[in-house]
Tab-separated table of C-alpha atoms in Angstrom:
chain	number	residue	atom	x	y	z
A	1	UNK	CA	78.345	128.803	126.678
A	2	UNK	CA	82.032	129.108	125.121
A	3	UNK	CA	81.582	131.098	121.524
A	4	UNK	CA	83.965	129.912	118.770
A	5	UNK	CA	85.128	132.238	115.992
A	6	UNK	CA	86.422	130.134	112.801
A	7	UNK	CA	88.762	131.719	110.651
A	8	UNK	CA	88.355	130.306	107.592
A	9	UNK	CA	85.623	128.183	105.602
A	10	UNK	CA	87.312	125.804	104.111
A	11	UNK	CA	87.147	122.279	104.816
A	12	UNK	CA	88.677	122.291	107.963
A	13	UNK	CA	87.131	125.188	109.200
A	14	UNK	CA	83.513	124.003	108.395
A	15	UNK	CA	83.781	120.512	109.705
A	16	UNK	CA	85.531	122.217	113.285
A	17	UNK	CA	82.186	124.872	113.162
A	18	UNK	CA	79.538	121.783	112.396
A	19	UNK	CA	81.137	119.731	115.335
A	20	UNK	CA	81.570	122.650	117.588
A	21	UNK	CA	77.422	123.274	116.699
A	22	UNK	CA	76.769	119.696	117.568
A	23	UNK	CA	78.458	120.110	120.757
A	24	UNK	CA	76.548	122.763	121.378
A	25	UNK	CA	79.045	125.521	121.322
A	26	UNK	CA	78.101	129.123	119.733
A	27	UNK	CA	79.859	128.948	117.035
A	28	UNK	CA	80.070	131.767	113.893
A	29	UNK	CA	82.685	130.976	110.892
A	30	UNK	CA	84.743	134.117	109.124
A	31	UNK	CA	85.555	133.783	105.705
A	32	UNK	CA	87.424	136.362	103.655
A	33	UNK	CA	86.310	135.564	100.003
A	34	UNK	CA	83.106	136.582	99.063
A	35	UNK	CA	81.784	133.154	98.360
A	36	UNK	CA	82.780	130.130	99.274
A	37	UNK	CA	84.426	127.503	97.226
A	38	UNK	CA	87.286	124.656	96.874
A	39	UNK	CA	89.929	125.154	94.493
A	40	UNK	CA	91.498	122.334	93.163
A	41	UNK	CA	89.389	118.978	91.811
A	42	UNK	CA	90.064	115.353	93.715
A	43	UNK	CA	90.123	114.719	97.599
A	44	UNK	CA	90.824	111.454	99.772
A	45	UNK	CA	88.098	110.615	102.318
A	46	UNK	CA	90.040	107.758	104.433
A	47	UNK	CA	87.448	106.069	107.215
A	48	UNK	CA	89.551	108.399	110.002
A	49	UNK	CA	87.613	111.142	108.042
A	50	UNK	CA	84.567	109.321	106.725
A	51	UNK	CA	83.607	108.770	110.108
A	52	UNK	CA	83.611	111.737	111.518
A	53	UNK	CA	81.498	113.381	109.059
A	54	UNK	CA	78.639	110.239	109.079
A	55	UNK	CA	78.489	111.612	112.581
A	56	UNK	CA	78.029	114.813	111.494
A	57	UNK	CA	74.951	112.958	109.374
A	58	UNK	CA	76.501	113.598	106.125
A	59	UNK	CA	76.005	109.971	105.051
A	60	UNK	CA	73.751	110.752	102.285
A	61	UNK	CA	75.608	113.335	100.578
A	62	UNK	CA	78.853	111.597	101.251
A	63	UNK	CA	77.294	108.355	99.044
A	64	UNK	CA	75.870	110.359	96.488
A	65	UNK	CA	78.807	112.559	94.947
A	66	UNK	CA	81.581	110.389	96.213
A	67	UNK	CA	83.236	107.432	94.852
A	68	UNK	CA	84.367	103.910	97.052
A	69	UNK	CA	87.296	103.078	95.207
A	70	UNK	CA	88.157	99.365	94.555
A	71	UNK	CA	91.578	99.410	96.034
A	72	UNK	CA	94.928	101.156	95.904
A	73	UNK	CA	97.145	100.068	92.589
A	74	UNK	CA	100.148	101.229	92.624
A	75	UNK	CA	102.252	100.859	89.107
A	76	UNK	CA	105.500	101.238	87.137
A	77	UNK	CA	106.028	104.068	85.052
A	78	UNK	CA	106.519	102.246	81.368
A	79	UNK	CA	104.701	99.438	81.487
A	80	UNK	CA	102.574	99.573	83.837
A	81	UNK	CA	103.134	96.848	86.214
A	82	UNK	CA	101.441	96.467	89.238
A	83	UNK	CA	103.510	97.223	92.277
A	84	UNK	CA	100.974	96.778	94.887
A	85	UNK	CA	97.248	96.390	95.132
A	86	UNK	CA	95.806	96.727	98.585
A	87	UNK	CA	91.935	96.730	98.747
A	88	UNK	CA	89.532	99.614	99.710
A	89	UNK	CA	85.689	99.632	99.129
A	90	UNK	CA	84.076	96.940	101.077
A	91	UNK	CA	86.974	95.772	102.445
A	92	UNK	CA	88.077	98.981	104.259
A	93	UNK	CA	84.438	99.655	105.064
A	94	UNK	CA	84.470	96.039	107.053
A	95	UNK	CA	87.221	96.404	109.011
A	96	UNK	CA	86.799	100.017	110.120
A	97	UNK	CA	83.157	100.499	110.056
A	98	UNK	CA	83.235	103.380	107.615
A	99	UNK	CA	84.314	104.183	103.785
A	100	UNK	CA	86.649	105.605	101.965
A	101	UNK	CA	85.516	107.981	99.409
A	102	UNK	CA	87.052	109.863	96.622
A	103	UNK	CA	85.098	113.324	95.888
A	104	UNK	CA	85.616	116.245	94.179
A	105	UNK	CA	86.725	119.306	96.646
A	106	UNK	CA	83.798	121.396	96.128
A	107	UNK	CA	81.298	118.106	96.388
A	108	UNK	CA	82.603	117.832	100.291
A	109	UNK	CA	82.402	121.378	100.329
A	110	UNK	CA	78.490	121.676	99.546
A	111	UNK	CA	77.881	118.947	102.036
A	112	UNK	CA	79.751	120.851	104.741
A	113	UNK	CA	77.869	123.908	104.176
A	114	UNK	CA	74.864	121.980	104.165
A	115	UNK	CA	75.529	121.195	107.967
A	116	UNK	CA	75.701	124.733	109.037
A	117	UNK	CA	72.565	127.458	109.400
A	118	UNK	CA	73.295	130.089	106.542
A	119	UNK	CA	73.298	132.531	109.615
A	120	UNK	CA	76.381	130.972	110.802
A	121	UNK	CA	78.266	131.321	107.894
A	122	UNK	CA	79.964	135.029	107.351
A	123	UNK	CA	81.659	135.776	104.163
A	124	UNK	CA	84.033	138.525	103.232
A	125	UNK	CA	85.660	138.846	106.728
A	126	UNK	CA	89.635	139.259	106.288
A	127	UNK	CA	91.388	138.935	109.493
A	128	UNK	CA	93.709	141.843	109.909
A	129	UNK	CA	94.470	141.601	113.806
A	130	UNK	CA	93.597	139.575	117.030
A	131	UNK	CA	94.164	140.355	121.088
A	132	UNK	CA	93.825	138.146	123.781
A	133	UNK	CA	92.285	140.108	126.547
A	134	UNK	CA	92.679	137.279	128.655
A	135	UNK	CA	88.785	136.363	128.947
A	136	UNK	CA	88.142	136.764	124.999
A	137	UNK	CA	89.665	137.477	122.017
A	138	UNK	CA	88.896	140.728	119.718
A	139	UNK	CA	88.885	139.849	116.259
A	140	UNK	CA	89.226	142.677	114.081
A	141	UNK	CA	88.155	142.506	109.961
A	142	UNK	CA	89.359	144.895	107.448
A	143	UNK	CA	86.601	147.837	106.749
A	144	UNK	CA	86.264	147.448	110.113
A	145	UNK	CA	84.686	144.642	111.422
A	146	UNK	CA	84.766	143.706	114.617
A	147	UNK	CA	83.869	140.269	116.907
A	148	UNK	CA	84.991	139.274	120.471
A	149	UNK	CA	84.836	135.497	120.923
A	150	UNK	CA	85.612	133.202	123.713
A	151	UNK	CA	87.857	130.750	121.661
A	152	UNK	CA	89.350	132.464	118.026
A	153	UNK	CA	90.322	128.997	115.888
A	154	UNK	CA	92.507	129.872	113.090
A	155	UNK	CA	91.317	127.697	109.877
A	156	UNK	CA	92.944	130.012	107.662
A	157	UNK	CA	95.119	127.902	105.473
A	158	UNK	CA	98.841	127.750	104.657
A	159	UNK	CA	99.170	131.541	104.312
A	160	UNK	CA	97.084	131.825	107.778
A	161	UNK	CA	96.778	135.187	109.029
A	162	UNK	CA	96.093	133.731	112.458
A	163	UNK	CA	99.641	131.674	112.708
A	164	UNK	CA	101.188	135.243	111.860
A	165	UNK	CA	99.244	136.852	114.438
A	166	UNK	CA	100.556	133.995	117.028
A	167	UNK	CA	103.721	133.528	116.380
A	168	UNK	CA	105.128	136.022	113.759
A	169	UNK	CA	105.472	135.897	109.950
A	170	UNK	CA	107.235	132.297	108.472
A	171	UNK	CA	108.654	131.374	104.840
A	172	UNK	CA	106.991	128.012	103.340
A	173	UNK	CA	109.883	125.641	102.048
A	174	UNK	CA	109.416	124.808	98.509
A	175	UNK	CA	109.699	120.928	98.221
A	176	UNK	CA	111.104	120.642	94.545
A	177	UNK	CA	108.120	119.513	93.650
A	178	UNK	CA	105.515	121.200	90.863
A	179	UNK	CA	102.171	119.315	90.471
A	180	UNK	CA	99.771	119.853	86.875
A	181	UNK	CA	96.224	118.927	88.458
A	182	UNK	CA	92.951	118.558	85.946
A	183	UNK	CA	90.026	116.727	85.490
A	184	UNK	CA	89.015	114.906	82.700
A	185	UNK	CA	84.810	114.275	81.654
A	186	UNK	CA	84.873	110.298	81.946
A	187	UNK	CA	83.198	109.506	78.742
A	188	UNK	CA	86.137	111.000	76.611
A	189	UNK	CA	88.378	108.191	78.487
A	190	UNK	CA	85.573	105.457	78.316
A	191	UNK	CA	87.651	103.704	75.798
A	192	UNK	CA	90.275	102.694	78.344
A	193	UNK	CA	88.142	100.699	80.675
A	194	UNK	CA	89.315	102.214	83.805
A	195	UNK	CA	89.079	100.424	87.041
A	196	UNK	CA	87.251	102.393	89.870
A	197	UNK	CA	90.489	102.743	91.381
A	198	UNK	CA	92.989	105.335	92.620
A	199	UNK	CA	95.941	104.473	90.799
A	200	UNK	CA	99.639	105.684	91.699
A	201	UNK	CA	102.396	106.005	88.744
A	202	UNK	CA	105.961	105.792	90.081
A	203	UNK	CA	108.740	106.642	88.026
A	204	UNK	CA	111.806	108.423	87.886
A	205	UNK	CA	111.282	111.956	89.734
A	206	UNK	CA	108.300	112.283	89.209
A	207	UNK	CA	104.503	110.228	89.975
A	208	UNK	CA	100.917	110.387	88.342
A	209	UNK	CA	97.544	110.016	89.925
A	210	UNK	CA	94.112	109.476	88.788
A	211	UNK	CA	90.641	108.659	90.234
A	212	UNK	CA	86.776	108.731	89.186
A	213	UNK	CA	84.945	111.520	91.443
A	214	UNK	CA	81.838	113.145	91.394
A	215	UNK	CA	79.521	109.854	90.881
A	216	UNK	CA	82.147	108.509	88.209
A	217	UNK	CA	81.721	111.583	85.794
A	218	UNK	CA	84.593	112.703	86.071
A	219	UNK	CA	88.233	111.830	86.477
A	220	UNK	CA	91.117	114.130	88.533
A	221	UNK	CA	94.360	113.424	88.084
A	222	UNK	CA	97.806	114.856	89.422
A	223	UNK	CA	100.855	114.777	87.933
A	224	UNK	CA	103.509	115.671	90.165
A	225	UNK	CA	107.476	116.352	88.417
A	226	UNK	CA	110.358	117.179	90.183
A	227	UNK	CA	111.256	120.814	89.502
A	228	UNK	CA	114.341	122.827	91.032
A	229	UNK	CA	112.844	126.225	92.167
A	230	UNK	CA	109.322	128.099	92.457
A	231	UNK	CA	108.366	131.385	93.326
A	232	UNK	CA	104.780	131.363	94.129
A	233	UNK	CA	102.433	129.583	96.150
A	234	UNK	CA	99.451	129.075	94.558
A	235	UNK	CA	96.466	126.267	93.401
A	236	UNK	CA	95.568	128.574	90.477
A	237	UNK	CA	98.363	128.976	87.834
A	238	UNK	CA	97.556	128.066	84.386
A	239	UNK	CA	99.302	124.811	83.058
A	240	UNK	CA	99.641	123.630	79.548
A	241	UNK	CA	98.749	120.449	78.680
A	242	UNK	CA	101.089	119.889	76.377
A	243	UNK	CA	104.173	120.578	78.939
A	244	UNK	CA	102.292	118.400	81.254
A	245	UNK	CA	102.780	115.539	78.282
A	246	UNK	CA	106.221	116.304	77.635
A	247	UNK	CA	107.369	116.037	81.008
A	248	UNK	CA	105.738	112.401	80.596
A	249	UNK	CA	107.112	111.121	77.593
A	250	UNK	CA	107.867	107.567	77.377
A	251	UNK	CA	105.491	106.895	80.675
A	252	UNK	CA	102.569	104.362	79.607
A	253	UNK	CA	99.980	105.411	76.874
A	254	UNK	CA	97.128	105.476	79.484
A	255	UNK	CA	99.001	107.923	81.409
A	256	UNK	CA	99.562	110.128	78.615
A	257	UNK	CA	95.702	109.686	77.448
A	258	UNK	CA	94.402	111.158	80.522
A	259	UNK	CA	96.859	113.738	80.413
A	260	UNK	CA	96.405	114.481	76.777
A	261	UNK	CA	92.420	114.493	77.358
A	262	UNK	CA	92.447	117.472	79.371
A	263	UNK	CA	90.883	120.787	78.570
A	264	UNK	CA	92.884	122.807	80.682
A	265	UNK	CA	95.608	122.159	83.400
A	266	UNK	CA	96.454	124.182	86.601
A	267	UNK	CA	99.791	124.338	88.132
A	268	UNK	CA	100.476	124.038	92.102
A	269	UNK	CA	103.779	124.096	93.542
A	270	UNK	CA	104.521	122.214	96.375
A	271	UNK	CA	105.627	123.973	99.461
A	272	UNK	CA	105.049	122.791	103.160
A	273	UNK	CA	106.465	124.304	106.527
A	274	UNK	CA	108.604	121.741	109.244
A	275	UNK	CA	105.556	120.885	112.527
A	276	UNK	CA	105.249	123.906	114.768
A	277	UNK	CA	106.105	123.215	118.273
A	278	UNK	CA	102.978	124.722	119.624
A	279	UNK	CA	99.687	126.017	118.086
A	280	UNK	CA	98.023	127.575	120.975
A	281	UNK	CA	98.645	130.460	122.703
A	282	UNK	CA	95.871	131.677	125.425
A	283	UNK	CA	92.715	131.568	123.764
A	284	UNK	CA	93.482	131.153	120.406
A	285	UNK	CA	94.220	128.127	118.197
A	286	UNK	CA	95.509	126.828	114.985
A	287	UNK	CA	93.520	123.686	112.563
A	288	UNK	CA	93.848	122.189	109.346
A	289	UNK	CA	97.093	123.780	106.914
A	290	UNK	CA	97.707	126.543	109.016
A	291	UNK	CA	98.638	124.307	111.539
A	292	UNK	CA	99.906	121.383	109.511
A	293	UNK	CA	100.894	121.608	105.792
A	294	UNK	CA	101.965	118.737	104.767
A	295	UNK	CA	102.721	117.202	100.878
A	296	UNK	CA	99.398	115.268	99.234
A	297	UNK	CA	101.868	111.616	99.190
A	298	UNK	CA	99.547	110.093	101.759
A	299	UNK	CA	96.115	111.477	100.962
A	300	UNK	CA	95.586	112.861	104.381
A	301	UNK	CA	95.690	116.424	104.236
A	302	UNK	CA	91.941	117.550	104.836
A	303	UNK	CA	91.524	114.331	106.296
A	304	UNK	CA	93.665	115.501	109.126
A	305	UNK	CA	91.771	119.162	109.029
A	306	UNK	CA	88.528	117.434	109.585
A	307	UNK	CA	90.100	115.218	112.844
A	308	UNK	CA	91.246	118.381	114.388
A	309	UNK	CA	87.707	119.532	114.321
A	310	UNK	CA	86.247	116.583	115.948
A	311	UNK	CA	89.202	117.136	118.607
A	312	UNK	CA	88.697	120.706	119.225
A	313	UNK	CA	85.186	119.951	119.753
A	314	UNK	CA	85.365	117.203	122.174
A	315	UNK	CA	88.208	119.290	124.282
A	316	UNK	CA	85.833	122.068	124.163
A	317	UNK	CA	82.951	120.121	125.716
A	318	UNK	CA	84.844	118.793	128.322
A	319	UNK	CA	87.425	121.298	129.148
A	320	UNK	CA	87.675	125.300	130.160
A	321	UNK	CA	88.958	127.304	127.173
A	322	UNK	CA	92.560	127.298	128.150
A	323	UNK	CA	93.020	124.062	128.918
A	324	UNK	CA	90.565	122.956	125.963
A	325	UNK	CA	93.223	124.113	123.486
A	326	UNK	CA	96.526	122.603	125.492
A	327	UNK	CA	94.927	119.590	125.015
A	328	UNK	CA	93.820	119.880	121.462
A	329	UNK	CA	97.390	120.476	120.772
A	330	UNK	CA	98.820	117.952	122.406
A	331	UNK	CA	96.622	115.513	121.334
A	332	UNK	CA	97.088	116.568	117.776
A	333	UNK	CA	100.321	117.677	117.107
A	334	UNK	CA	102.181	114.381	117.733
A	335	UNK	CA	99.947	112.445	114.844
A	336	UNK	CA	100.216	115.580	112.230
A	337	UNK	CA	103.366	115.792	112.764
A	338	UNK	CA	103.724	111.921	112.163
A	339	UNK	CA	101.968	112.412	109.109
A	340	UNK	CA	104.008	115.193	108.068
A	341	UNK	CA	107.256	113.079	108.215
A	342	UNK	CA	105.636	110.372	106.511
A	343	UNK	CA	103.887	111.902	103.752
A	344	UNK	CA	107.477	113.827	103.186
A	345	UNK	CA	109.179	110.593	102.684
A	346	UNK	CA	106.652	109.125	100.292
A	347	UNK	CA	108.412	112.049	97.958
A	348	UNK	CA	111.683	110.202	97.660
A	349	UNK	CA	109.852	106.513	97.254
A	350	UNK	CA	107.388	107.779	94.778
A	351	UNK	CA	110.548	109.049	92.882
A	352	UNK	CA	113.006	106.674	92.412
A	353	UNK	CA	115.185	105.846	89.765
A	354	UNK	CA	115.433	103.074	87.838
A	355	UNK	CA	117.987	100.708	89.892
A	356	UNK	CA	119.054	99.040	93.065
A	357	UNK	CA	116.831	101.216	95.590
A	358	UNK	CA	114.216	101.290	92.939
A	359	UNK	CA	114.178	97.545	92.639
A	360	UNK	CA	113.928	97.073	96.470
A	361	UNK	CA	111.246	99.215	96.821
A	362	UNK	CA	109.194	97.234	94.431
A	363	UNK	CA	110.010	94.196	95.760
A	364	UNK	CA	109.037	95.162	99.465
A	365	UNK	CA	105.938	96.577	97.886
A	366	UNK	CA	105.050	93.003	96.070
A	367	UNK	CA	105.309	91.192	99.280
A	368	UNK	CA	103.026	93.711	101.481
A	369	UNK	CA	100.680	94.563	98.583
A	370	UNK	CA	97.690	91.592	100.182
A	371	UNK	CA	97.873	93.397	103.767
A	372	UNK	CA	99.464	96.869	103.355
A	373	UNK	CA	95.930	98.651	104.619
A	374	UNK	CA	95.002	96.932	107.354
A	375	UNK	CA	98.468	96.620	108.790
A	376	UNK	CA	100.642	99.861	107.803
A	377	UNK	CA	98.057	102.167	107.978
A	378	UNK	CA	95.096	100.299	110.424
A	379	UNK	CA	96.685	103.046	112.987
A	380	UNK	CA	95.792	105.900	110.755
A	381	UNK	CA	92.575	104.463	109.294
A	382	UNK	CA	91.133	103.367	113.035
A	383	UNK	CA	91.826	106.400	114.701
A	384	UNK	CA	88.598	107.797	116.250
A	385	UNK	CA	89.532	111.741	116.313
A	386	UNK	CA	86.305	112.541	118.449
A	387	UNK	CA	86.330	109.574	120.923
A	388	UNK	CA	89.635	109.446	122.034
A	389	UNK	CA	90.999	113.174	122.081
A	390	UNK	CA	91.333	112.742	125.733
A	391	UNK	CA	92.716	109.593	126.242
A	392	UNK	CA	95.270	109.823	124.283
A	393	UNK	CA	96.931	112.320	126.357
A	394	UNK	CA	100.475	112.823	125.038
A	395	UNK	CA	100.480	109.544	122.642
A	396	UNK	CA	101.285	109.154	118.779
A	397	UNK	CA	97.891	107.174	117.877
């Protein structure tokens, strides 16, 4: 039996290790912080996701923290116009056989962790070196740790330690983009009557988000500005919630009410990395942000972590080592990379100003809104990440 080593128990790393377990790989999960939790508040679930972790038999806890939105709305910065309205909920859940939830990060977190044996689980384990001796990999821990491990998968995030290890140290490219993320208790914004909807803000250089997680309690919202430089690269910078209003003045009073409703705000800069050419090398493997960064603009980031898990497992149970983790890759890297692009390019539509292009974009919008899920995205949304990993040899589904 191949063992696994997962750096890294995030979400990514925990749905690869609870896949890899159902496969019935030995499989043991490395974390470096001393517990483990999700920074950050509000997370997309799309049915390519959703369905994986059903499988997984996470249905239950899924249903009971998370929230089926009603549909997409998309709106204009001042007045609030709808731009589009595309349909989730039942509608999604009829077409691809599975939801589309909206949780809070650490809600998806618990349920993860829920699908592992504690003894599986390893915490304060801080990768400081790897070798591939060719028939397994020595992991070695600082205070001196130690693990050899037939596959090493590096879960690690978008400061991996594993991608350094692989292919040498990289600079993240800061997008130009600052993001002030909270969440709000829903009661103080009863008086609104919000929809159970994830609704998009576009305006002028900059976008807002909100959404109901956590069984409707609470709100997260994102407000994303266009800023010229950064320095750091972090989820856990302290905001203020009054900068976060000033840099929406004149946007719609419901925008500024959820804003303005806030305890406390955090500050996240944006930064992402251009699609690695490879992210195997012998024995060893890359999954989830340390493979793939991409910007939040399409709501598939740990979406994508949790298909590379289903992936990995399936090559795994099929395939030697070796040629278990070519395959993985080049299953995988031609749709993250996709994504990448894509979710990249959802920066400059989100952003436009007022005017011709502006204009355009809101009237292509108006006359896709009725089928804009089930034909731009039914690609993305039917893709079965544990099915067809080796089928689609080579493809871009």
């Amino acid at each position: 039996m191949t063992s696994v080593a997962v750096i890294g128990g995030g979400i990514g790393g925990l749905t690869a290790a609870a896949c890899l377990l159902q496969a019935g790989l030995d499989v043991h999960v490395y974390e470096q912080a001393s517990r483990l939790s999700e920074v950050g508040a509000g997370v997309q679930v799309s049915p390519n996701a959703s369905r994986i972790l059903h499988r997984l038999g996470l249905a239950g806890p899924l249903a009971a923290t998370g929230v089926k939105p009603l549909a997409w709305h998309q709106r204009r910065w001042d007045n609030g116009r709808t731009l589009l309205r595309a349909p989730l909920a039942e509608a999604l859940e009829a077409t691809y056989g599975y939801p589309h939830y909206q949780m809070h990060r650490a809600d998806l977190l618990d349920a993860l962790v829920g699908a592992l044996p504690p003894e599986r689980i390893h915490l304060g384990h801080r990768v400081v070196g790897l070798t591939d001796g060719g028939d397994d990999v020595d992991v070695r821990f600082a205070g001196g740790q130690r693990v050899r491990a037939g596959v090493v998968v590096g879960a690690d995030g978008i400061h991996s330690a594993v991608r350094q290890a692989l292919f040498g140290a990289d600079q993240a490219h800061f997008t130009g983009c600052v993001a002030y993320r909270g969440v709000v208790p829903a009661e103080r914004l009863g008086h609104l009557g919000l929809e159970v909807t994830a609704q998009i803000w576009l305006g002028p250089g900059r976008h807002f988000v909100h959404y109901f997680i956590s069984a409707r309690r609470l709100i997260n919202f994102v407000a994303v500005i266009e800023q010229d430089e950064w320095t750091r690269e972090s989820w856990t910078d302290r905001g203020d919630v009054g900068d976060a209003l000033a840099a929406y003045a004149g946007w719609h009073p419901q925008v500024r009410q959820i804003i303005g409703a806030a305890d406390e705000t955090f500050r996240w800069a944006l930064f992402d990395r251009p699609p690695l050419p490879r992210w195997s090398r012998g024995r060893v493997t890359l999954l989830g942000d340390a493979a793939h960064a991409m910007l939040p603009f399409m709501a598939q980031g740990a979406a994508q972590a949790i298909e590379d898990g289903a992936t990995l497992s399936a090559c795994l149970r099929q395939l030697p080592p070796v040629a278990a983790l070519r395959r993985y890759e080049e299953v995988r890297l031609p749709r993250t990379s996709r994504l990448q692009e894509m979710s990249a390019g959802n920066k400059t539509r989100f952003h436009l100003p007022d005017g011709d292009a502006q204009a355009e974009r809101d009237s292509q919008m108006a006359e896709g809104s009725r089928s804009w899920s089930f034909n731009a995205l039914g690609w993305l949304y039917e893709h079965d990440a544990g099915e067809t990993s080796l089928t689609a040899h080579g493809s871009r589904t």
